[in-house]
Coordinates of C-alpha atoms and ligand atoms in Angstrom, one line a residue:
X221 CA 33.5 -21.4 9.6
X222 CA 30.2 -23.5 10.1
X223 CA 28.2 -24.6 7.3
X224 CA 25.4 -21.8 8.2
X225 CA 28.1 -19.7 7.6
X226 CA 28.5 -20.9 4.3
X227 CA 24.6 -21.2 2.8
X228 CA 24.4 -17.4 4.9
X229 CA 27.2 -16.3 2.0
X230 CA 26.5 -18.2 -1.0
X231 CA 22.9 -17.3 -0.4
X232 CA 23.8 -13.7 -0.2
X233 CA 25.8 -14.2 -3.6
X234 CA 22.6 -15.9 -4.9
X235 CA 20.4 -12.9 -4.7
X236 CA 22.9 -10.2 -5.3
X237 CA 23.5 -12.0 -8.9
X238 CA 19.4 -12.0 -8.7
X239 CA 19.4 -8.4 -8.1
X240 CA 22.1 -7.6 -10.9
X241 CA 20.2 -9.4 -13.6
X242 CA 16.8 -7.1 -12.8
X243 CA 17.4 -4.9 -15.3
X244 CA 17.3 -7.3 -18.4
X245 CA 15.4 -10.4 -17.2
X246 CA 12.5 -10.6 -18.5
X247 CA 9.9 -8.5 -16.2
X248 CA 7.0 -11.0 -16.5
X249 CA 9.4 -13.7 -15.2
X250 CA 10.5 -17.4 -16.8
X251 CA 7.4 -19.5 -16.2
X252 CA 5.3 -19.0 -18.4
X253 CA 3.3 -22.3 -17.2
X254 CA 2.1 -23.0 -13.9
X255 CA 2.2 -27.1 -14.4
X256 CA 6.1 -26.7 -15.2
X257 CA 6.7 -24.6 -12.2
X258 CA 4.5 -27.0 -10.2
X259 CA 6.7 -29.6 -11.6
X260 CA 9.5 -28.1 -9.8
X261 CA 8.4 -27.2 -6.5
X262 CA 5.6 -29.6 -5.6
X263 CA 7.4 -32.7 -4.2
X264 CA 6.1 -35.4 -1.5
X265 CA 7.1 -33.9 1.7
X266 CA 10.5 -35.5 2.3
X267 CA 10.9 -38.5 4.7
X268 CA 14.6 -36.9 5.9
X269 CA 15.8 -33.6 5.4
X270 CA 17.8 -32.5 2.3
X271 CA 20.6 -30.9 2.3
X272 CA 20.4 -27.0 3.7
X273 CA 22.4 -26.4 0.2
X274 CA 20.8 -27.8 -2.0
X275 CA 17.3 -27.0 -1.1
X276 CA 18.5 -23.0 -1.2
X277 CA 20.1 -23.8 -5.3
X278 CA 16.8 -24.9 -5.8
X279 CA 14.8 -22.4 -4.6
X280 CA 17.6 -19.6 -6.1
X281 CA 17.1 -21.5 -9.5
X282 CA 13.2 -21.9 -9.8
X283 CA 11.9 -19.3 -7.4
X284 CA 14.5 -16.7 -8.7
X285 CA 13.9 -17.9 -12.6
X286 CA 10.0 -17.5 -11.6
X287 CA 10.0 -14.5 -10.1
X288 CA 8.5 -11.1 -11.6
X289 CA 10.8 -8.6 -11.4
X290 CA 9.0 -5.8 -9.9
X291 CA 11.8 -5.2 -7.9
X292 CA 13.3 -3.7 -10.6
X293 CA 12.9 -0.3 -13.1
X294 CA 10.5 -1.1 -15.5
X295 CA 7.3 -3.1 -13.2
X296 CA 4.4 -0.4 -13.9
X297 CA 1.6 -3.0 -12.3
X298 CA -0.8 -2.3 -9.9
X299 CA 0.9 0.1 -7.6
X300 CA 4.4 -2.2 -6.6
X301 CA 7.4 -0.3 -4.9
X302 CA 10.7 -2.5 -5.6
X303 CA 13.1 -2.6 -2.8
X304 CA 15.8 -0.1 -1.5
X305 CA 18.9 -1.3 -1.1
X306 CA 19.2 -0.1 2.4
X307 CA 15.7 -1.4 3.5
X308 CA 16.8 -4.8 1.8
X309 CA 20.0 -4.9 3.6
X310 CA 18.1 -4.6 7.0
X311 CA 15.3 -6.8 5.8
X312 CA 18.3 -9.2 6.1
X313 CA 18.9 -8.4 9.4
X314 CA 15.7 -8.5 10.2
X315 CA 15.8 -12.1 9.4
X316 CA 18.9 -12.5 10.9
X317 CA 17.8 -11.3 14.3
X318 CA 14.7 -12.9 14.8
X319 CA 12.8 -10.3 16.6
X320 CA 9.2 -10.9 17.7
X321 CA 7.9 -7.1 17.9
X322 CA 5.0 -8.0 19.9
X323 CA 6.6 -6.5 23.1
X324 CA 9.5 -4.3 23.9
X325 CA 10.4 -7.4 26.2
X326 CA 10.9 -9.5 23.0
X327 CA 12.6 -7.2 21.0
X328 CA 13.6 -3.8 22.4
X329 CA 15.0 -2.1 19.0
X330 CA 12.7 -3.6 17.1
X331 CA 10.4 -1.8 19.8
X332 CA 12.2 1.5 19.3
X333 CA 12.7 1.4 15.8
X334 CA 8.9 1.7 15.7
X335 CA 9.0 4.9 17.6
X336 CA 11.2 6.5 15.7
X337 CA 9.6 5.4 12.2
X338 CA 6.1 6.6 13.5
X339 CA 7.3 10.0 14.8
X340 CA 9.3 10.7 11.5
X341 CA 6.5 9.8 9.5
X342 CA 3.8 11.7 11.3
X343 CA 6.2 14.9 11.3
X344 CA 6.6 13.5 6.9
X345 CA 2.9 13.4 6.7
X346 CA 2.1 16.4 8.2
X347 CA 0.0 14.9 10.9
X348 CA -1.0 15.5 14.8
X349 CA 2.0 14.9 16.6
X350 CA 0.5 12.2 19.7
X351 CA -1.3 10.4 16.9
X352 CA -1.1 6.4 17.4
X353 CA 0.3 4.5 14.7
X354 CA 0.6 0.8 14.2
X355 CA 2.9 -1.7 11.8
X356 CA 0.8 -4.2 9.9
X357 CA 1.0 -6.2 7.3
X358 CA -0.4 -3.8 4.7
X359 CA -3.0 -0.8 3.7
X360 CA -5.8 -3.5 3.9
X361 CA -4.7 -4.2 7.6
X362 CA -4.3 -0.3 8.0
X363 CA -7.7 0.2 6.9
X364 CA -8.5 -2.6 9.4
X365 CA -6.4 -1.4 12.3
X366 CA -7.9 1.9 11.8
X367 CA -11.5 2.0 11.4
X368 CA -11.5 -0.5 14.5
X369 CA -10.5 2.3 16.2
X370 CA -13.2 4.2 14.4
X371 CA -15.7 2.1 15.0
X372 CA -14.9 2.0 18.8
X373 CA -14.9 5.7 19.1
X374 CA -18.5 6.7 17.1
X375 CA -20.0 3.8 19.4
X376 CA -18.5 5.1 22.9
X377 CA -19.9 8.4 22.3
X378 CA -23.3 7.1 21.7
X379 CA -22.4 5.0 25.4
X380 CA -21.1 1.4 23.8
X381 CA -18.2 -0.1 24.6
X382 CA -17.6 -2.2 21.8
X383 CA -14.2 -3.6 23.1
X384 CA -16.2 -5.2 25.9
X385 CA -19.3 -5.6 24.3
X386 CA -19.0 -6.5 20.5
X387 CA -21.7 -5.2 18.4
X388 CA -24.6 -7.2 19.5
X389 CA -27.2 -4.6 20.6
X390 CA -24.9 -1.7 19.8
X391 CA -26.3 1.6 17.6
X392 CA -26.3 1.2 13.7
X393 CA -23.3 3.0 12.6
X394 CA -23.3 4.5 9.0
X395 CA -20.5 3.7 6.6
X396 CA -20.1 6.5 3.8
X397 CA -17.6 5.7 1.0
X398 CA -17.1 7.2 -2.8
X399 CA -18.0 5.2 -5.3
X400 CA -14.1 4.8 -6.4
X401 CA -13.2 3.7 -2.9
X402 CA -10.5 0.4 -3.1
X403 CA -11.9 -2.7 -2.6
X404 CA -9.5 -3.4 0.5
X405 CA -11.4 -0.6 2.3
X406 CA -14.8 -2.7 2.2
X407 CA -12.9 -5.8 3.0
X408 CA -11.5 -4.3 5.9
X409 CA -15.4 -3.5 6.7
X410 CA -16.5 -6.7 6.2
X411 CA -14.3 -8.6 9.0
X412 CA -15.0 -5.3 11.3
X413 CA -19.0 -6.6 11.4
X414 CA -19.7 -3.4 9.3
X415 CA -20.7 -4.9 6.1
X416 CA -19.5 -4.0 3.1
X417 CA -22.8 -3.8 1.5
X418 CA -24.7 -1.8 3.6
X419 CA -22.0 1.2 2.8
X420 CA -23.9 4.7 1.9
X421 CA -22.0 5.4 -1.8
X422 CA -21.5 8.7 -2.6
X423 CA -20.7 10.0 -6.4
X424 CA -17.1 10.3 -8.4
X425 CA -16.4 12.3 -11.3
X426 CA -14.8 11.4 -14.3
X427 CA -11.2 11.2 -12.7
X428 CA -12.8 9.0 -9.2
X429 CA -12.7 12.0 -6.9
X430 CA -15.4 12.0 -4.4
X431 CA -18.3 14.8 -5.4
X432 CA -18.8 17.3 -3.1
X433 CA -22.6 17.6 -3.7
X434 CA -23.0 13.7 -3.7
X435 CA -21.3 13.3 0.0
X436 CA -23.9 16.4 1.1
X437 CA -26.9 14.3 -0.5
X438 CA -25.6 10.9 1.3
X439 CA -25.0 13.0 5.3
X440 CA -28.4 14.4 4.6
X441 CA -30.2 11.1 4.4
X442 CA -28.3 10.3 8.1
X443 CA -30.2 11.3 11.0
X444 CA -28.1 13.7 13.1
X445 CA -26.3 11.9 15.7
X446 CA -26.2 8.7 14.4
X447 CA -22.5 7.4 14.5
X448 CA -20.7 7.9 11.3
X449 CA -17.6 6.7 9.4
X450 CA -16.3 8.5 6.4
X451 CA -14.4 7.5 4.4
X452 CA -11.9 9.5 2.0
X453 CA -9.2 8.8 -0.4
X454 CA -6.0 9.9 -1.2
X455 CA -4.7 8.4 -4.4
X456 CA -7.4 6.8 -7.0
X457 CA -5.9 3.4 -7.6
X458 CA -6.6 3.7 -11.3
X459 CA -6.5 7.4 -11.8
X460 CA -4.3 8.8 -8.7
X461 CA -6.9 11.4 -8.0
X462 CA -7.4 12.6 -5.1
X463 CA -10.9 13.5 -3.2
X464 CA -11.1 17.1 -2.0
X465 CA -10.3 16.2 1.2
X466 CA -10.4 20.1 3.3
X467 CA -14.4 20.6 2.0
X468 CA -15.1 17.3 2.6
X469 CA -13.8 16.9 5.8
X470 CA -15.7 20.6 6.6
X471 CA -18.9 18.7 5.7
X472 CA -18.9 15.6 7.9
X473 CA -17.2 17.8 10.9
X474 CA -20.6 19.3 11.0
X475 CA -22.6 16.4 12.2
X476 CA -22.1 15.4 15.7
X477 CA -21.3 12.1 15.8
X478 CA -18.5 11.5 12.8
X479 CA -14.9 9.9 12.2
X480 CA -13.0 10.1 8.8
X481 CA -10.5 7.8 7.6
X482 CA -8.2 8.1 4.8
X483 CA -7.4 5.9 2.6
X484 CA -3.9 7.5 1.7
X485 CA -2.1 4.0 0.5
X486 CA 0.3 6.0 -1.8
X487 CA -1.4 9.2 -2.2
X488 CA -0.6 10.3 1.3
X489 CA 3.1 10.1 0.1
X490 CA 2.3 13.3 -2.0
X491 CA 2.6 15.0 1.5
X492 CA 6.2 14.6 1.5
X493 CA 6.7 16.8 -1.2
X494 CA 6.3 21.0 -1.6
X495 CA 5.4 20.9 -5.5
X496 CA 2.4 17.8 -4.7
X497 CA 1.1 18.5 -1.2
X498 CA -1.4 21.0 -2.9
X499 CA -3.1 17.5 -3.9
X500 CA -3.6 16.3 0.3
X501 CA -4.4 19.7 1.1
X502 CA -6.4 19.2 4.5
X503 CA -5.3 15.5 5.0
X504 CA -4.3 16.1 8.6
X505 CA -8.0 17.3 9.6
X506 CA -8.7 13.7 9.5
X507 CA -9.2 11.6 12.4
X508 CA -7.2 8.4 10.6
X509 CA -5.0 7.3 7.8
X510 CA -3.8 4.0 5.9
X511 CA -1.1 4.3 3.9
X512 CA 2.3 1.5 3.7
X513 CA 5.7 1.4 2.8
X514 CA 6.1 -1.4 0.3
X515 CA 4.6 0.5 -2.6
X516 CA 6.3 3.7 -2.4
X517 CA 8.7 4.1 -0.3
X518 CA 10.1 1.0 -1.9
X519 CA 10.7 -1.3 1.4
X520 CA 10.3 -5.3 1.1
X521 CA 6.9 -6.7 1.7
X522 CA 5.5 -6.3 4.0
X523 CA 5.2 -3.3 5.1
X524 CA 1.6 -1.2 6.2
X525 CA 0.9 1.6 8.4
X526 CA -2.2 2.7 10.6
X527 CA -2.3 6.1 12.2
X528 CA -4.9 7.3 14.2
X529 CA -5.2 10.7 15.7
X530 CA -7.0 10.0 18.9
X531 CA -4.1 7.7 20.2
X532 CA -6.7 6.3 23.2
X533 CA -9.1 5.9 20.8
X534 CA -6.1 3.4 19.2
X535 CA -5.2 1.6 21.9
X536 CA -8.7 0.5 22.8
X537 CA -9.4 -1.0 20.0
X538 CA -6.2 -2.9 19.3
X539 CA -4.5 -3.6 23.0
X540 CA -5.3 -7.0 24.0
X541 CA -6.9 -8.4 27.6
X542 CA -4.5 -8.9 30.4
X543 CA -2.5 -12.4 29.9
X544 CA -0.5 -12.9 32.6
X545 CA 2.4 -15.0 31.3
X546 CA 3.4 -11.7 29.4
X547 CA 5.3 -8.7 29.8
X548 CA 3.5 -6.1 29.1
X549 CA 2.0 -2.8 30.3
X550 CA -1.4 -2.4 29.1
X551 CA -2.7 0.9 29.2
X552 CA -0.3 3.4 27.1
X553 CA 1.5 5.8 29.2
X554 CA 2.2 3.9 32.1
X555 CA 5.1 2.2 31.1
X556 CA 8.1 4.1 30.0
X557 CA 8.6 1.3 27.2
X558 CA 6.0 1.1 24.0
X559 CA 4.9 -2.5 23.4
X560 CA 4.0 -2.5 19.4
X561 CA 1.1 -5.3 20.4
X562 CA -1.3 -2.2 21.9
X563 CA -1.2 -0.7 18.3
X564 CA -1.9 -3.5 16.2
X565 CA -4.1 -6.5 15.2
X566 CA -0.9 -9.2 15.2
X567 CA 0.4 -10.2 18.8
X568 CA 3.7 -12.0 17.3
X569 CA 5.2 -10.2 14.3
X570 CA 8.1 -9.8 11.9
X571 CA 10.5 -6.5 13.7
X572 CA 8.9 -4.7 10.2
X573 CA 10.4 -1.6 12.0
X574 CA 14.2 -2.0 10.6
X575 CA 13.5 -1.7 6.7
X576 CA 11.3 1.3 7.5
X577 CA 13.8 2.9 9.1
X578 CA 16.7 1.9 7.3
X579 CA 15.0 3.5 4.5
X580 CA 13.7 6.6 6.2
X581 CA 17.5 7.3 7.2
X582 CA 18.9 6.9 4.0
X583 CA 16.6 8.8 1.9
X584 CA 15.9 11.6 4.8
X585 CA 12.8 14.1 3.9
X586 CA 14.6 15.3 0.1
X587 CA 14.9 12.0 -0.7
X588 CA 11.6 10.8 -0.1
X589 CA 9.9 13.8 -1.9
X590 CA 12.4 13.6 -4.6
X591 CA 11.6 9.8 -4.8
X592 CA 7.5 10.3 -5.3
X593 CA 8.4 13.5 -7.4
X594 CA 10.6 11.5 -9.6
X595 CA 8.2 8.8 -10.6
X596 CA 5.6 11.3 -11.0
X597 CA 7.6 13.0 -13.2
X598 CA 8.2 9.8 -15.3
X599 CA 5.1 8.9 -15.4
X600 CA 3.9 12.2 -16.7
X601 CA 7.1 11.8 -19.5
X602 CA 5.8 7.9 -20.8
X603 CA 1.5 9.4 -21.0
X604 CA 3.4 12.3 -23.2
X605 CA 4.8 9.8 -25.4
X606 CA 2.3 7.6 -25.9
X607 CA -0.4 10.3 -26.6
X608 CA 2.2 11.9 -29.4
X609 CA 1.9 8.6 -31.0
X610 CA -1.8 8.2 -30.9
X611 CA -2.4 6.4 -27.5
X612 CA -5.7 8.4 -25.6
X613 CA -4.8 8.9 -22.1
X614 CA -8.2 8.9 -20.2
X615 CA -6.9 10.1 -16.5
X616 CA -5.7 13.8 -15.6
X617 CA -1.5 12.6 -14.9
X618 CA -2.0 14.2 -11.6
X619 CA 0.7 11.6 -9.8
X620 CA 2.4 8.3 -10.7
X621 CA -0.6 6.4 -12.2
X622 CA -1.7 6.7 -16.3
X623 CA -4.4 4.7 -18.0
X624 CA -3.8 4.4 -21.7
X625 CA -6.2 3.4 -23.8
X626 CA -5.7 2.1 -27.3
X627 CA -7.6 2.5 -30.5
X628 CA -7.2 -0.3 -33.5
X629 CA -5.4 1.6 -37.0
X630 CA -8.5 0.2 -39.5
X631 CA -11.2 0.9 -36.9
X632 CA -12.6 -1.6 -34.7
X633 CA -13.3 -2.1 -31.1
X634 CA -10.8 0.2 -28.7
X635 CA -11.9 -2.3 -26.0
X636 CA -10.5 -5.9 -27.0
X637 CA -7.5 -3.9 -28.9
X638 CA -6.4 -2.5 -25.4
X639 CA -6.8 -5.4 -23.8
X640 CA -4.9 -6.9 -26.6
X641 CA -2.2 -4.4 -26.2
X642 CA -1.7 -5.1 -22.4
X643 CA -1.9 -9.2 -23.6
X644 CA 1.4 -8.2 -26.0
X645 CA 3.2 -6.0 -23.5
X646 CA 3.1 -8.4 -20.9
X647 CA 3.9 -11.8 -23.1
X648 CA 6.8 -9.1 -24.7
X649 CA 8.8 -8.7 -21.5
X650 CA 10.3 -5.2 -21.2
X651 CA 8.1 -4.1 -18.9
X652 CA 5.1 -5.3 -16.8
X653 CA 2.1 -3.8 -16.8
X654 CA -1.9 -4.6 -16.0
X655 CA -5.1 -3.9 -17.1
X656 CA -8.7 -3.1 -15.7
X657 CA -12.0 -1.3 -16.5
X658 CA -12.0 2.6 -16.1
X659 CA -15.6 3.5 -16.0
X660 CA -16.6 1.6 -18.4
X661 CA -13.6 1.7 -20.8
X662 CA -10.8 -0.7 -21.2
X663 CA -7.3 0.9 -20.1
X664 CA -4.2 0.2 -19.9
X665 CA -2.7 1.1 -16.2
X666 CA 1.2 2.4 -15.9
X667 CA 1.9 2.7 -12.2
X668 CA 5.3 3.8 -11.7
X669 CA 6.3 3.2 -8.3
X670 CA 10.3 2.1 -8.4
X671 CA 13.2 4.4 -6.9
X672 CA 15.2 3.2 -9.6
X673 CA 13.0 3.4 -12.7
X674 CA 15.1 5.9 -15.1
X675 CA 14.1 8.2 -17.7
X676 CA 16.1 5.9 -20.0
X677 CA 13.9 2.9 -18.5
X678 CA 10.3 5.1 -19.2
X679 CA 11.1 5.7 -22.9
X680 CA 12.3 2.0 -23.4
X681 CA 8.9 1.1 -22.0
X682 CA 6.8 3.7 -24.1
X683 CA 8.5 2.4 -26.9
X684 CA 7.6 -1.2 -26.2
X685 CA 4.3 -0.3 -25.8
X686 CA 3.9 1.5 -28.9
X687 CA 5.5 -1.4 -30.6
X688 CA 3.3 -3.6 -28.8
X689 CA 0.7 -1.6 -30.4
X690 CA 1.8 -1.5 -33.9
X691 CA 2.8 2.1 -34.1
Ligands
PLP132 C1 -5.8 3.1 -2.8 C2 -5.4 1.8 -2.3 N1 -5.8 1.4 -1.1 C3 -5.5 0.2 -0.6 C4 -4.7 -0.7 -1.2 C5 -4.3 -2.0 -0.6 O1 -3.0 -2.1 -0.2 P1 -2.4 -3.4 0.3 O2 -2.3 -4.3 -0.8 O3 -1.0 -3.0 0.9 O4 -3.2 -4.0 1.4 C6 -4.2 -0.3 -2.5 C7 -3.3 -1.2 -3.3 O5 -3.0 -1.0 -4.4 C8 -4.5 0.9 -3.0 O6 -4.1 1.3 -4.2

């Protein structure tokens, strides 16, 4: 047995005991100081190597002691998927095998694993079967990988080739967006050459969803013609809400010249289930959708996915020029193999196919939907008890996301006391759990995203909470 054999095993043993101890470390993780962590990690570069060994205790001591556990059943922050153990295992081989998925050439399952992980998923999401779709990085890269394509199509129907030509001289395209859209969407415009200021904002209501009568007021101020990129969401990052996705669509399908994205990062998981789908009603009538795996369908970081319906449309924007060291078909179709590199922004890439299907396999369609219905279900059970004991929950629990807002006993303001609360439950340790701004208000956020949160695990955290609270 080698000595790689050896760190390969006892670093195995190293994260297993890791992965044991999630469920009673505490969730906000051992360093509560970044000069003491700093301390431990930020040496001179060495002059000769150290030992393979003792470099991986190291890391296993102060990375693992440091690390948040939102791997594990009671991380409610932003929206964080932990990790199945069947996506983790293949993450490992992942590593193991080295695969660059930038061409079937360089790694031909990690090529085919693709294929099959996009064609299950378009059948999951209910989408046009021939759509492209692309692995990246995450939904912000999605977005990116996406309205490239987007951008590329409005323009060559108003005669531009952008993918030759860039934008310089090209026609103005207009950018529509709700006023609750995530901030990755506008970063995604801003390295497109799109702006992110110069987007046309439509209207939200109280729970984020896009207004109906705002989008009409924003396509009436666009001349008729002009290329235009909508731009929709599945899944309020605060709220969970979704826009009304059928009429709105029906709205910008009557201009001439229009493309609507999606931005479906975990709402378009609602799809996958019967009793949620109601929620994504019309989703498919879109022309493209972000979405990713590492929130939740719980697969290691990274882990995003681009689809676009006009699969051309896809491949122009992302495929690159003709370099002829490589081995690669360009032009989709041609070749009998599918080289990942025509579907995405990255040329060399981690094989991010494996977890995805390792955890597509596993869970099959009931499992998915019972996965999203599940932590739906929980998070409905924690707003429950925390309104019961005096919390105000200021979002309609339509999916997995609850914003709790706080009020002091004696009076005083519900702002700093919430943000007070979230201060307590975070220094406290049971759980993990963030903060923002909800129109205005201070609120708590409880995202529940983890295939292995239980009920038991919900109530300990509403009870933490309360506690945390002084109730
Ligand atoms: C609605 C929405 N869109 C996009 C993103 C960005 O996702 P990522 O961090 O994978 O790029 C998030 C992240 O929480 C999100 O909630």
């Amino acid at each position: 047995m080698s000595d790689g054999d050896d760190l390969l095993r006892r670093t195995a043993e190293l994260a297993v005991q890791y992965l044991r101890s999630l469920p009673e470390r505490p969730v906000r993780g051992g360093y509560d100081d970044v000069g003491a962590l700093r301390a431990a990690l930020l040496t001179d570069l060495p002059e000769s190597g150290e030992d393979p060994g003792a470099v991986i205790e190291l890391l296993a001591e102060v990375g693992g002691r440091a690390a948040v556990a939102m791997a594990g059943p009671r991380y409610f922050g932003f929206v964080i998927g932990g990790s199945l153990p069947a996506a983790l295992a293949a993450d490992w081989l992942t590593s193991a095998w080295d695969q660059n998925a930038v061409l079937y050439a360089a790694g031909p399952a990690a090529a085919v694993a693709e294929e099959a992980v996009g064609r299950w998923l378009l059948e999951l999401f209910g989408l046009p079967p021939g759509s492209g779709y692309g692995l990246v990085t995450g939904c912000q890269m999605a977005h990116f990988t996406c309205l490239a394509a987007a951008r590329g199509a409005v323009l060559q129907r108003a005669g531009w080739d952008a993918t030759a030509q860039g934008l310089f001289g090209a026609p103005e395209i207009a950018v529509v967006a709700g006023a609750e859209a995530h901030s990755t969407l506008f970063t995604a415009l801003q390295y497109l050459g799109l702006g992110r200021d110069r987007v046309l904002t439509a209207g939200t209501d109280a729970q984020g969803r896009l207004r109906l009568d705002e989008l009409e007021r924003v396509l009436g101020g666009i001349e008729d013609g002009t290329p235009l990129i909508v731009n929709l969401q599945a899944g309020n990052v605060n709220t969970g809400s979704f826009d009304p996705l059928r009429p709105a669509i029906d709205l910008v399908r009557r201009r001439e010249n229009s493309w609507v994205h999606v931005d479906g990062a975990f709402g378009l998981w609602a799809q996958a289930s019967t009793r949620l789908r109601h929620l994504t009603d019309g989703v498919e009538r879109a022309d493209s959708w972000a979405t990713d795996g590492h929130k939740w369908l719980n697969v290691p970081y990274d882990s995003g996915l681009a689809f676009v319906a006009d699969a051309a449309a896809h491949a122009r924007a992302m495929a690159p020029p003709h370099a002829a060291y490589l081995q690669y078909a360009p032009g989709q179709g041609q070749a009998p193999e599918r080289d990942p590199i025509s579907w995405v922004p990255e040329a060399s890439r981690r094989a991010r196919g494996f977890t995805l299907y390792a955890a597509l396999r596993t869970l099959g369609r009931a499992g998915v939907s019972g996965l999203v219905e599940r932590c739906c279900s929980l998070a409905g059970r924690m707003a429950e008890r925390l309104v019961a004991n005096g919390a105000e929950v200021l979002n309609d629990v339509v999916l997995n996301q609850v914003l709790v807002r706080f009020h002091p006993a004696g009076g005083g303001d519900p702002d700093e006391f919430t943000r007070e609360v979230v201060r307590r439950v975070q220094a406290d340790g049971t759980l993990w759990l963030s903060g923002t701004s909800w129109q205005g208000r201070s609120a708590m956020r409880i995202s529940v995203s983890n295939w292995s949160t239980t009920a038991a695990d919900a109530d300990r955290s509403a009870e933490a909470i309360l506690r945390c609270a002084g109730r």
